[in-house]
CSV table of C-alpha atoms in Angstrom, one decimal:
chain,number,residue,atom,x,y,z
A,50,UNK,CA,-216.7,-13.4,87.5
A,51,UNK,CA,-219.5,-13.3,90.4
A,52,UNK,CA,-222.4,-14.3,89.2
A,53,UNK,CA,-225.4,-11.8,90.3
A,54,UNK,CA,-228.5,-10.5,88.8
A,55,UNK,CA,-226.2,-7.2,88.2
A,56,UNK,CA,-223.8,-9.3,86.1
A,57,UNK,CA,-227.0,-11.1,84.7
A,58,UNK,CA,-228.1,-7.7,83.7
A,59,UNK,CA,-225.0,-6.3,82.2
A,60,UNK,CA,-224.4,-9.1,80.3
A,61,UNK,CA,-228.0,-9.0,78.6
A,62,UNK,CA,-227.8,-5.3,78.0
A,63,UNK,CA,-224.4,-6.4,76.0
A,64,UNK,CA,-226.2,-9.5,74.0
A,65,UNK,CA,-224.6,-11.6,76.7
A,66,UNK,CA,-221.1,-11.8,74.3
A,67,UNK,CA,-219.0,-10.8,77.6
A,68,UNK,CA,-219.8,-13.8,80.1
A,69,UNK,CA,-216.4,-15.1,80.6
A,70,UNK,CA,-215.6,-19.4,80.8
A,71,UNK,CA,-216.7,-19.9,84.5
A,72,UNK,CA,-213.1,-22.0,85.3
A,73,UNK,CA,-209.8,-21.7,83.8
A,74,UNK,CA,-208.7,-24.3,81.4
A,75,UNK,CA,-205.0,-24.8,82.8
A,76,UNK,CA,-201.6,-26.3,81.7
A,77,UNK,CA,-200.1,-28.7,83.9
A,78,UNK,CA,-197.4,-26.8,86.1
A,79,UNK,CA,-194.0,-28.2,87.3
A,80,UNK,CA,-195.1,-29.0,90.7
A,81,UNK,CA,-197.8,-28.9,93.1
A,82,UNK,CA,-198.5,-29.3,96.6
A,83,UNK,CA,-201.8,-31.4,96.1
A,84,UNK,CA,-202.3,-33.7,93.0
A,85,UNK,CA,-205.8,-35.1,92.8
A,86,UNK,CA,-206.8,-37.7,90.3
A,87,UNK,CA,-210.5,-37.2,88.7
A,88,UNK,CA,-212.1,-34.4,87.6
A,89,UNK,CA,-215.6,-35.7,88.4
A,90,UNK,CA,-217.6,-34.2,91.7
A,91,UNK,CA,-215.6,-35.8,94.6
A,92,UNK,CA,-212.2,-34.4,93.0
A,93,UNK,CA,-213.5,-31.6,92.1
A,94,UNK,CA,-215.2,-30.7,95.7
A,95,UNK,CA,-212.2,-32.2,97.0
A,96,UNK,CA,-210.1,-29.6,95.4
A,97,UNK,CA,-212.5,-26.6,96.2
A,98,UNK,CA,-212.6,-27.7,100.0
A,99,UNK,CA,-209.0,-27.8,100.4
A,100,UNK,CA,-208.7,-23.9,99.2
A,101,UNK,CA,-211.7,-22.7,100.9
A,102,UNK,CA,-211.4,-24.6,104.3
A,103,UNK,CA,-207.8,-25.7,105.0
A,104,UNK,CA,-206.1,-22.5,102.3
A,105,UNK,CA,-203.9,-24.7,100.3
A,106,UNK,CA,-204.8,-23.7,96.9
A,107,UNK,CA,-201.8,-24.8,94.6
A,108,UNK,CA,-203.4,-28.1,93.8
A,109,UNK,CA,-204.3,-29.2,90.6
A,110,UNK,CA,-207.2,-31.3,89.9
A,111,UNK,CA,-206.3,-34.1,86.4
A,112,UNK,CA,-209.0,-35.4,84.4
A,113,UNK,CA,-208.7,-37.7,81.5
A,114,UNK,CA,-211.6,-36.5,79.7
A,115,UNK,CA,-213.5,-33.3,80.2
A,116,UNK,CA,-215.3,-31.9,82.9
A,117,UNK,CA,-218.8,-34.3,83.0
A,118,UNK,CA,-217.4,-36.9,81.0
A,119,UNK,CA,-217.4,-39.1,83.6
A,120,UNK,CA,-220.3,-40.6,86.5
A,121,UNK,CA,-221.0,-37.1,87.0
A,122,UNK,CA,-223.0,-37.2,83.7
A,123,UNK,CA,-224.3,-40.6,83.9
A,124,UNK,CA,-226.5,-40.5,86.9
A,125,UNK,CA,-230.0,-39.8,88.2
A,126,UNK,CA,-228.8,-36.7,90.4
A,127,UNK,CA,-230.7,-37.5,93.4
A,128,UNK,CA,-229.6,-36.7,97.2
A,129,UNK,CA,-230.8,-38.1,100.2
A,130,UNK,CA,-229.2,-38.6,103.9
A,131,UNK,CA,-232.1,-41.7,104.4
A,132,UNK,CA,-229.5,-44.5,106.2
A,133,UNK,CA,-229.6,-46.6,109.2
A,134,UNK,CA,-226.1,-47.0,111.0
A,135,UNK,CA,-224.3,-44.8,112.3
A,136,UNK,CA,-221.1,-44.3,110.0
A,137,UNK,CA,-223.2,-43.9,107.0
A,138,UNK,CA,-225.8,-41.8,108.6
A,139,UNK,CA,-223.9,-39.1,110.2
A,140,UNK,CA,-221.9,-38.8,106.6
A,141,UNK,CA,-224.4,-38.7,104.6
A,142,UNK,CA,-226.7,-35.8,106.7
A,143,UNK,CA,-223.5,-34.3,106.4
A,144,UNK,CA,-223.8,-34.3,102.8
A,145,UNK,CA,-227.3,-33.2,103.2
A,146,UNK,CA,-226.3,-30.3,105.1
A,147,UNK,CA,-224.1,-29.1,102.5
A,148,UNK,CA,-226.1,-29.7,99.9
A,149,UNK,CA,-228.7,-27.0,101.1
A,150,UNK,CA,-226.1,-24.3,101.3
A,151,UNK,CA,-223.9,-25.2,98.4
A,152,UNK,CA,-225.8,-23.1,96.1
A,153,UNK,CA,-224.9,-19.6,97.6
A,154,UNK,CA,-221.0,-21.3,98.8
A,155,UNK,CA,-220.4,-21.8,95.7
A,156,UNK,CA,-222.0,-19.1,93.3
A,157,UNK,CA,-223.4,-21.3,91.3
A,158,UNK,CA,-226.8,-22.7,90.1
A,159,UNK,CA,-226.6,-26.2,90.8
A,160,UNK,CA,-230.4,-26.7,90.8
A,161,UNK,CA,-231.0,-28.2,94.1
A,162,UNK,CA,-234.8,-28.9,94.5
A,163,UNK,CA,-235.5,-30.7,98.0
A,164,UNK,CA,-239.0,-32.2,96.4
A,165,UNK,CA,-238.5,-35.4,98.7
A,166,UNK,CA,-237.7,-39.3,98.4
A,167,UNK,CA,-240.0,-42.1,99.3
A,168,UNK,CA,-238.9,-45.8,99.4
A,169,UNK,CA,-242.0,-47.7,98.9
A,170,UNK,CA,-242.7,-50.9,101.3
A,171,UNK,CA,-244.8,-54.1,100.1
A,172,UNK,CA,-244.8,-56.1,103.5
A,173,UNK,CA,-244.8,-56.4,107.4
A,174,UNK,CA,-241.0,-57.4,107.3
A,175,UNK,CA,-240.3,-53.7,105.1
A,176,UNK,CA,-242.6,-52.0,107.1
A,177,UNK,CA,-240.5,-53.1,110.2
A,178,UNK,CA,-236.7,-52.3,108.6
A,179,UNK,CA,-238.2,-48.7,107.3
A,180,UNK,CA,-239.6,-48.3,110.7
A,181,UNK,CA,-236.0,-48.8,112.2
A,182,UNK,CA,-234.7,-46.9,109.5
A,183,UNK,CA,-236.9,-44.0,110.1
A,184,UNK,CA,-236.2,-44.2,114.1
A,185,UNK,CA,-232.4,-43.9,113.8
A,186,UNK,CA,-232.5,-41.3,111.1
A,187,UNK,CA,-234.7,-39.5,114.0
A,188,UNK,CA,-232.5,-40.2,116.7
A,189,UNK,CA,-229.9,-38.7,114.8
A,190,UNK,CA,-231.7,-35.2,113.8
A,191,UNK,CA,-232.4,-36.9,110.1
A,192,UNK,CA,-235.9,-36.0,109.3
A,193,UNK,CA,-238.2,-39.3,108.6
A,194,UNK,CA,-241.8,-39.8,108.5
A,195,UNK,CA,-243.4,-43.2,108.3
A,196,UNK,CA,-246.1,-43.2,105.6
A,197,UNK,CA,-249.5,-45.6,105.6
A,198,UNK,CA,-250.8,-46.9,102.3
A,199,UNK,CA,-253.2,-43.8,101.8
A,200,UNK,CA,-250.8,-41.8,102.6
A,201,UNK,CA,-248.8,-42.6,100.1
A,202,UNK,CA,-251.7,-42.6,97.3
A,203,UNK,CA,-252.6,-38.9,98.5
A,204,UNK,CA,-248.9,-37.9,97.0
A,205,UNK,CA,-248.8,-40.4,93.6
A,206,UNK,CA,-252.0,-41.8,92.8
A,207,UNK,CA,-250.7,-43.1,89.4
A,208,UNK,CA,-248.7,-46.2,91.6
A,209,UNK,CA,-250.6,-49.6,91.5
A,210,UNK,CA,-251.3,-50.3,94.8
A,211,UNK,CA,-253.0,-53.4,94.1
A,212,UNK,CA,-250.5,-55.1,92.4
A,213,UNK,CA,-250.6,-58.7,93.1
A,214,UNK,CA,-246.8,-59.9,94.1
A,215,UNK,CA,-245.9,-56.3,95.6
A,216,UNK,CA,-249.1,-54.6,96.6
A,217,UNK,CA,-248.2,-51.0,98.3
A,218,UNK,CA,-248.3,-51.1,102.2
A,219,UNK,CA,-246.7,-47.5,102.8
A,220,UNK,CA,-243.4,-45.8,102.8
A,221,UNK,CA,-240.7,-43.8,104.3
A,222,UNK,CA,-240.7,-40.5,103.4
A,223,UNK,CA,-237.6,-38.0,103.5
A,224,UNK,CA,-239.1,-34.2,103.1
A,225,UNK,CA,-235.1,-32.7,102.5
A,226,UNK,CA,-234.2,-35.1,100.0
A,227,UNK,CA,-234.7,-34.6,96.2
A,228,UNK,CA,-232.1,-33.9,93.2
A,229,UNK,CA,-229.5,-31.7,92.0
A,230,UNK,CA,-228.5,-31.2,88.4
A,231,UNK,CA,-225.2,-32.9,88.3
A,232,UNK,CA,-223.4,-30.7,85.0
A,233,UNK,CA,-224.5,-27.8,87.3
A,234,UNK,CA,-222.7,-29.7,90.6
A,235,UNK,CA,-219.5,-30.0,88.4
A,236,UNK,CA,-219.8,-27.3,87.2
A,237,UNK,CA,-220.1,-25.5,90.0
A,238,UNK,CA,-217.3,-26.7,92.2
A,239,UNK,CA,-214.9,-26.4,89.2
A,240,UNK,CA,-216.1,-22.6,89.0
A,241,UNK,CA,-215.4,-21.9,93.3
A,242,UNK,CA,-212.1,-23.8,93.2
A,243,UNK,CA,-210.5,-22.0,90.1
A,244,UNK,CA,-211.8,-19.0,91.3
A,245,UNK,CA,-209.1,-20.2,94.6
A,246,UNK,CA,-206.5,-20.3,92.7
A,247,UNK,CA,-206.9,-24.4,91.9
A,248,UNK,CA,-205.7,-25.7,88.6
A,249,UNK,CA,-208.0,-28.1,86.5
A,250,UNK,CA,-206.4,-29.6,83.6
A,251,UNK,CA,-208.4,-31.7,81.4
A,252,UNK,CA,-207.7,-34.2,78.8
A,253,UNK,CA,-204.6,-35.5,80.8
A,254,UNK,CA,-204.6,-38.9,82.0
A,255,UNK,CA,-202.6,-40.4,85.0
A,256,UNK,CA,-200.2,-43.2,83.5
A,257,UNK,CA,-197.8,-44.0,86.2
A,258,UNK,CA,-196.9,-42.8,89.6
A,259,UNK,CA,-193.6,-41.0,90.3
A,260,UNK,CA,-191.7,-42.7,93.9
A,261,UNK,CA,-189.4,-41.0,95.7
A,262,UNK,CA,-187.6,-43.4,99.1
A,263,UNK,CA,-191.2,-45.5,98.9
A,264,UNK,CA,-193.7,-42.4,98.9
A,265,UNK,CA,-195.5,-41.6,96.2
A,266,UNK,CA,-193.8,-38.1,95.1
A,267,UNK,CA,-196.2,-37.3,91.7
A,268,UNK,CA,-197.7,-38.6,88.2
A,269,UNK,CA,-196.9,-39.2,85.4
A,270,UNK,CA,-199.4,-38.0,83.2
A,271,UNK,CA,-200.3,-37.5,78.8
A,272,UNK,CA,-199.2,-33.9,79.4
A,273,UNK,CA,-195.7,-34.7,81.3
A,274,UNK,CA,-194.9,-35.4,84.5
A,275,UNK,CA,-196.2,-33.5,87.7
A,276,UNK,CA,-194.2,-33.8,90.9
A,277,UNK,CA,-196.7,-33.2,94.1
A,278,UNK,CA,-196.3,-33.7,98.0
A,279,UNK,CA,-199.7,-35.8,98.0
A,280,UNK,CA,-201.8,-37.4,95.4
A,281,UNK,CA,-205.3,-38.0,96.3
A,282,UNK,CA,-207.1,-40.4,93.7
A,283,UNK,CA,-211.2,-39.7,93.3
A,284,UNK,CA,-211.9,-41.6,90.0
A,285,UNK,CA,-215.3,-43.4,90.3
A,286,UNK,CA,-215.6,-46.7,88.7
A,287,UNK,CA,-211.6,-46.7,87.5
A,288,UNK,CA,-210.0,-47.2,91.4
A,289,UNK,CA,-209.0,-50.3,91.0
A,290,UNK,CA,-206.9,-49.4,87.9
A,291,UNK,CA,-205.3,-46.5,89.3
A,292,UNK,CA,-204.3,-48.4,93.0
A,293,UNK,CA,-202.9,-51.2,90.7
A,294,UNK,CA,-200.9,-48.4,88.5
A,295,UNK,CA,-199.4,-47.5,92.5
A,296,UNK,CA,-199.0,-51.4,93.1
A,297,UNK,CA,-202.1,-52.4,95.6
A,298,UNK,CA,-205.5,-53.8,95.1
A,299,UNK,CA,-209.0,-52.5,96.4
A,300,UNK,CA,-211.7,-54.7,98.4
A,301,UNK,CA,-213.5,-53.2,95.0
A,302,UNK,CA,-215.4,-54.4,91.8
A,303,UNK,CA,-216.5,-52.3,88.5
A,304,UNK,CA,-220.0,-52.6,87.2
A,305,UNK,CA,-222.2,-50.9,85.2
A,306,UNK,CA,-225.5,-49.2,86.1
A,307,UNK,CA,-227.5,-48.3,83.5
A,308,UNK,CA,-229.9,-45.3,84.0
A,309,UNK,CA,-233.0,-44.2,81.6
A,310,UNK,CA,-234.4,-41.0,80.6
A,311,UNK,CA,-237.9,-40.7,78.7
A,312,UNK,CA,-240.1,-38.1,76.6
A,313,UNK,CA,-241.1,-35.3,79.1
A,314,UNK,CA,-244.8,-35.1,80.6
A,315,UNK,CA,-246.4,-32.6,82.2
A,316,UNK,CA,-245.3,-32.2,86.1
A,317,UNK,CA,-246.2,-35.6,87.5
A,318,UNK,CA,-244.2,-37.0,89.9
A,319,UNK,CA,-244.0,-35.1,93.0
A,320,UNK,CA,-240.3,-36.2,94.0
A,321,UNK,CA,-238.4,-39.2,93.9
A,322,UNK,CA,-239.8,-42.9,94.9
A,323,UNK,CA,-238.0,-46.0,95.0
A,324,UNK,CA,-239.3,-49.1,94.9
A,325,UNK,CA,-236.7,-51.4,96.6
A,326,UNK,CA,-238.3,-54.9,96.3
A,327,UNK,CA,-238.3,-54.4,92.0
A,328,UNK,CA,-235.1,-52.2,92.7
A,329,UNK,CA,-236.3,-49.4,90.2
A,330,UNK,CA,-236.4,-45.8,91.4
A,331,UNK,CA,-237.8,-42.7,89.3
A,332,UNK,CA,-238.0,-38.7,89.7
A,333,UNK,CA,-239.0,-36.3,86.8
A,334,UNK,CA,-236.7,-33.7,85.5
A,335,UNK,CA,-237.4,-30.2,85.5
A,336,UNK,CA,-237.5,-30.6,81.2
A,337,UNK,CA,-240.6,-33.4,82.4
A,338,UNK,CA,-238.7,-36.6,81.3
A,339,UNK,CA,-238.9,-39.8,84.0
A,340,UNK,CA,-235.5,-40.5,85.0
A,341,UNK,CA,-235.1,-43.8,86.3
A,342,UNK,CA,-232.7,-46.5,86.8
A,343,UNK,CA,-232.5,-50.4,88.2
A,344,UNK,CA,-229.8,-52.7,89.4
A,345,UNK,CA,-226.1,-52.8,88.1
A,346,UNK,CA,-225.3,-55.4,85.4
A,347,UNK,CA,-224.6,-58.6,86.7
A,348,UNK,CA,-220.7,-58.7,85.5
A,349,UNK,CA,-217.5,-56.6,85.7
A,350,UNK,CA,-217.0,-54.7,83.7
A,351,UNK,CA,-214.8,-50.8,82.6
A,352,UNK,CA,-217.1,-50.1,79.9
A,353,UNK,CA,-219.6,-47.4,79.9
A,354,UNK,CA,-222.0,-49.2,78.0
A,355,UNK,CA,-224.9,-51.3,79.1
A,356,UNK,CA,-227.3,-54.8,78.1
A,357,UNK,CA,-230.0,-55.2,77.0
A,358,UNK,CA,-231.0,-57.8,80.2
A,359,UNK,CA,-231.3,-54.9,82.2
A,360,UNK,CA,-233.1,-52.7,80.7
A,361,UNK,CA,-235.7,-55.7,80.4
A,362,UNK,CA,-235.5,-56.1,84.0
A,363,UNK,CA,-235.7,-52.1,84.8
A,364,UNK,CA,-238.5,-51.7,82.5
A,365,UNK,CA,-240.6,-55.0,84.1
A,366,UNK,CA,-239.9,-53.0,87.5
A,367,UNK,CA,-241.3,-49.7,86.2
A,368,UNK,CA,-244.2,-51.4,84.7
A,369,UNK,CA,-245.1,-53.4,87.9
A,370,UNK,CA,-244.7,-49.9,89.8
A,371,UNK,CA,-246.8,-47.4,87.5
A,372,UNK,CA,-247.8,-49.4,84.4
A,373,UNK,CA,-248.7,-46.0,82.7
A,374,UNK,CA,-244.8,-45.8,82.2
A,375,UNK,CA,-245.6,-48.7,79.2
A,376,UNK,CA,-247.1,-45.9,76.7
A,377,UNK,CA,-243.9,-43.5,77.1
A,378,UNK,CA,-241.3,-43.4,74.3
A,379,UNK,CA,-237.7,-44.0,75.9
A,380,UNK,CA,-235.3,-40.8,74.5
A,381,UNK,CA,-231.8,-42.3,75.7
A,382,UNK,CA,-229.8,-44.5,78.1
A,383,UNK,CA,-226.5,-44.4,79.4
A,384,UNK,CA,-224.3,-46.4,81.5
A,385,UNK,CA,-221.4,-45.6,84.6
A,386,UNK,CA,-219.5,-47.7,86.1
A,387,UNK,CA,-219.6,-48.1,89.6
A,388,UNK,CA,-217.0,-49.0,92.5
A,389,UNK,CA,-218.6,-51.7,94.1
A,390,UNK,CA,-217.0,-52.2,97.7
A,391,UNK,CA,-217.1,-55.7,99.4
A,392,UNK,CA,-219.6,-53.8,101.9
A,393,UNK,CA,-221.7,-51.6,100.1
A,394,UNK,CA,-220.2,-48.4,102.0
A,395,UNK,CA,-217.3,-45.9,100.6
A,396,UNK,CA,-213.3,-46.0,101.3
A,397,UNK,CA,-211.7,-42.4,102.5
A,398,UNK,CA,-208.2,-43.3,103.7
A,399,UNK,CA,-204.7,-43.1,102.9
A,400,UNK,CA,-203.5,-45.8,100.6
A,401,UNK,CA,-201.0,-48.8,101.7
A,402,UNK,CA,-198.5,-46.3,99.9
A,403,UNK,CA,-197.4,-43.0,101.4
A,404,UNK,CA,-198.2,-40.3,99.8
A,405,UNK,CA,-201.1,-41.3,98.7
A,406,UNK,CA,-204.9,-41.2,99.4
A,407,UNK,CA,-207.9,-43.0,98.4
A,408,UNK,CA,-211.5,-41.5,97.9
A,409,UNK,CA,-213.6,-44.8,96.3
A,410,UNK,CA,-216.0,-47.4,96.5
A,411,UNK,CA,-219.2,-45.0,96.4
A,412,UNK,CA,-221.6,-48.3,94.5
A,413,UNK,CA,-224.7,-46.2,94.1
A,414,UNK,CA,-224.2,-43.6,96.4
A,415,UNK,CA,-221.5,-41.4,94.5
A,416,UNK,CA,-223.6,-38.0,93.4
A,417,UNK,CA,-225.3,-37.7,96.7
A,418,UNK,CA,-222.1,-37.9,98.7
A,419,UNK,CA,-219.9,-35.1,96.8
A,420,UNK,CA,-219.9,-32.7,99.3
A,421,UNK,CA,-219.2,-34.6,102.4
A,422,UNK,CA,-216.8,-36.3,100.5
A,423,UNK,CA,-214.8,-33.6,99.1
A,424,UNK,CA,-214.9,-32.2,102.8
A,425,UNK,CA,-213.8,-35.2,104.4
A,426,UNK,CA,-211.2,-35.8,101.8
A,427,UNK,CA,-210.1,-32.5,101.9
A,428,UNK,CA,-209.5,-32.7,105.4
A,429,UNK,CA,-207.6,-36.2,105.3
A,430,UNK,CA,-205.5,-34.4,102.7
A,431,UNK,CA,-204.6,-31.3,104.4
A,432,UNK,CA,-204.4,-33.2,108.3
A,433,UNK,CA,-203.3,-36.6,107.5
A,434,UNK,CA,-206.1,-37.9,109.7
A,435,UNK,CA,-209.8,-38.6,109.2
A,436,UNK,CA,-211.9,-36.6,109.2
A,437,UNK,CA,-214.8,-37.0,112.4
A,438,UNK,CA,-217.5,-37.9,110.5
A,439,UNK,CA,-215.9,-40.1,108.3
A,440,UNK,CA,-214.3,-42.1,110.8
A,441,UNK,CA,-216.0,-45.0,110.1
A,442,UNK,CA,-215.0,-45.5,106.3
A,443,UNK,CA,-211.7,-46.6,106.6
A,444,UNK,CA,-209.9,-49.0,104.7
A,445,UNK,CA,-208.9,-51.3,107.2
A,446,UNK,CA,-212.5,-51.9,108.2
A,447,UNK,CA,-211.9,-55.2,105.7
A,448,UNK,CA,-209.1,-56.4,108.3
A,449,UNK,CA,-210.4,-55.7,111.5
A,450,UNK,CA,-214.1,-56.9,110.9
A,451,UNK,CA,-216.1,-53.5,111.2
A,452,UNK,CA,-217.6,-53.4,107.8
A,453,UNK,CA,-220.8,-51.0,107.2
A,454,UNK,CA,-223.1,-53.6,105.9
A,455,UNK,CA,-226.6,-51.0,105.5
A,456,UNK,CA,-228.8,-54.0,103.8
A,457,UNK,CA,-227.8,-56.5,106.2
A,458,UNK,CA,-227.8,-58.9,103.8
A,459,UNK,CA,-223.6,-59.6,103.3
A,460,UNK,CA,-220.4,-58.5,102.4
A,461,UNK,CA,-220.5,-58.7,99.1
A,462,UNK,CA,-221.6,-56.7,95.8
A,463,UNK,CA,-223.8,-58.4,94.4
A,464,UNK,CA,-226.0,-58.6,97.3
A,465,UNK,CA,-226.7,-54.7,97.8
């Protein structure tokens, strides 16, 4: 069905008992030419890219659980294309690009609301970096505006300036960025690519990998074995389980970050600000709650659960940002678990393994990513060769030295 304000206004002239499921709820098939693992956004736009851009549409998307079981429902749903080098940048503008068309591509309601993202600096020294950062997202056609302390105050007066280990400076504002409602996203691209003829079978989980001469030739699955020419694996904080089901390890490690939703207020926040040097970052919902979020746990971790030491340390950040935030009632928390790459910066390359394709290592990036990611995955699938823009996120960065460290600050997790 196409959705349209016709179809809206059929259906409510019927009592709305005709809408039809918006994707097809399929059994596993024999064989397929296209396999991909994870039902989340990145498989998902994966799958709808393949059909819509390169026409191979016998490909079926496998996903353990449900559609939005996974880190697609356990995020704060904001995109943004803010980076500093080069690889990252052009991907994620990209992304951005997408993002402000996807609504009509797709025919779907994905509640994209570019209401803005500031990241709050407290020093000289941040000043400086966002100043770089604003200059190569410029050089690059990313919109960035550098944003003095009053500035800032004219858009969210509630902030405290003034307070005494991280008193507000300014900030770099991004105009395009904002959120999306991530069921809606899923949602969405499961509704384009069944409509293409894709295959998404839920509640079947990958077990085992089918070889055939040393290429990977299918999966074996809960629901029976499925026999495909190429598997392409997109399953969030769980790569490291499914490359070692294949026989290889990941530069990757699994934690959980925990994110925070709270009673709803009146409209208050005008978009999304971060506020790096506490690492807390907050947006309203369109139902008025804050939605906000900190740092991953500090251990590995599959479970998507989180501690209680975080959520101390994202509520002292929230209070040292907008101490108002200590008089709201907290409705509900929950916890995804994120591929952390040694560098901070995403993997889409074919495995060590023919046959096989990787789509992981997305730390906090994942949501914002989904459509550049199903493109470029899409295209690595159906060319068997990178696509332009993601050139730079190959797996064999780790060998050769050409990691894409954004903080600066190492190669290692735990340090951005």
């Amino acid at each position: 069905m196409r959705h349209s304000i016709l179809s809206l206004a059929l259906n409510a002239l019927s009592g709305h008992r005709r809408w039809q499921p918006t994707w097809r709820d399929a059994a596993p098939k024999p064989a397929y030419d296209v396999v991909i693992i994870g039902g989340g956004g990145h498989g998902l736009a994966t799958a709808h890219y393949l059909a819509s851009r390169y026409g191979i549409a016998n490909v079926a998307v496998v996903e353990k659980g449900w559609i939005g079981s996974g880190n697609a429902g356990r995020n704060t749903t904001i995109i943004r294309s803010n980076y500093l080098l080069p690889g990252n940048n052009h991907f994620y503008e990209l992304s951005m690009k997408l993002w402000e068309g996807l609504e009509q591509e797709l025919n779907y309601n994905a509640m994209v609301s570019q209401r803005g993202i500031v990241n709050l600096y407290h020093s000289d020294g941040q000043r400086d970096a966002y100043a770089r950062r604003g200059n190569s997202m410029r050089l690059h056609g990313v919109d960035a505006e550098l944003l003095d302390r009053e500035q800032v105050r004219a858009m969210a007066p509630f902030l405290d300036f003034d307070n005494a280990r991280f008193p507000i400076k300014g900030g770099l504002l991004q105009r395009r960025a904002g959120t999306a409602r991530h069921d809606a996203v899923v949602w969405g691209y499961a509704h384009a690519a069944s409509k293409r003829g894709v295959d998404i079978i839920q509640n079947c989980e990958v077990t085992g990998f089918l070889h055939d001469g040393g290429r990977i030739a299918g999966v074996e699955t809960t629901r029976g074995t499925i026999r495909a020419a190429k598997v392409g694996m997109a399953v969030a904080g769980h790569s490291s389980r499914v490359a070692a089901l294949a026989g290889f390890r990941l530069p990757i490690e699994s934690h959980v970050l925990q994110a925070f939703v709270s009673e709803a207020l009146k409209p208050l926040i005008p978009g999304v600000i971060t506020f790096g040097a506490g690492h807390f970052y907050v947006s309203q919902s369109d139902k008025g709650g804050l939605v906000f979020g900190g740092d991953i746990d500090g251990y590995n971790s599959y479970a998507q659960r989180g501690n209680l030491p975080v959520i101390e340390d994202v509520a002292e950040g929230g209070m040292a940002l907008m101490p108002m935030i200590g008089r709201l009632r907290l409705l509900r928390a929950w916890g995804g678990i994120m591929d952390m790459s040694m560098d901070g910066s995403p993997i889409i390359d074919a495995s060590p393994v023919p046959g096989l394709y990787v789509n992981a290592g997305w730390c906090y990036g994942g949501f914002k990513a989904i459509p550049a990611s199903g493109l470029c995955f899409a295209h690595l699938l159906a060319r068997g060769e990178p696509h332009p823009t993601a050139a730079a996120l190959r797996l064999d960065r780790f060998e050769r030295g050409y990691l894409l460290d954004e903080k600066g600050q190492g190669a290692q997790p735990n340090l951005h």
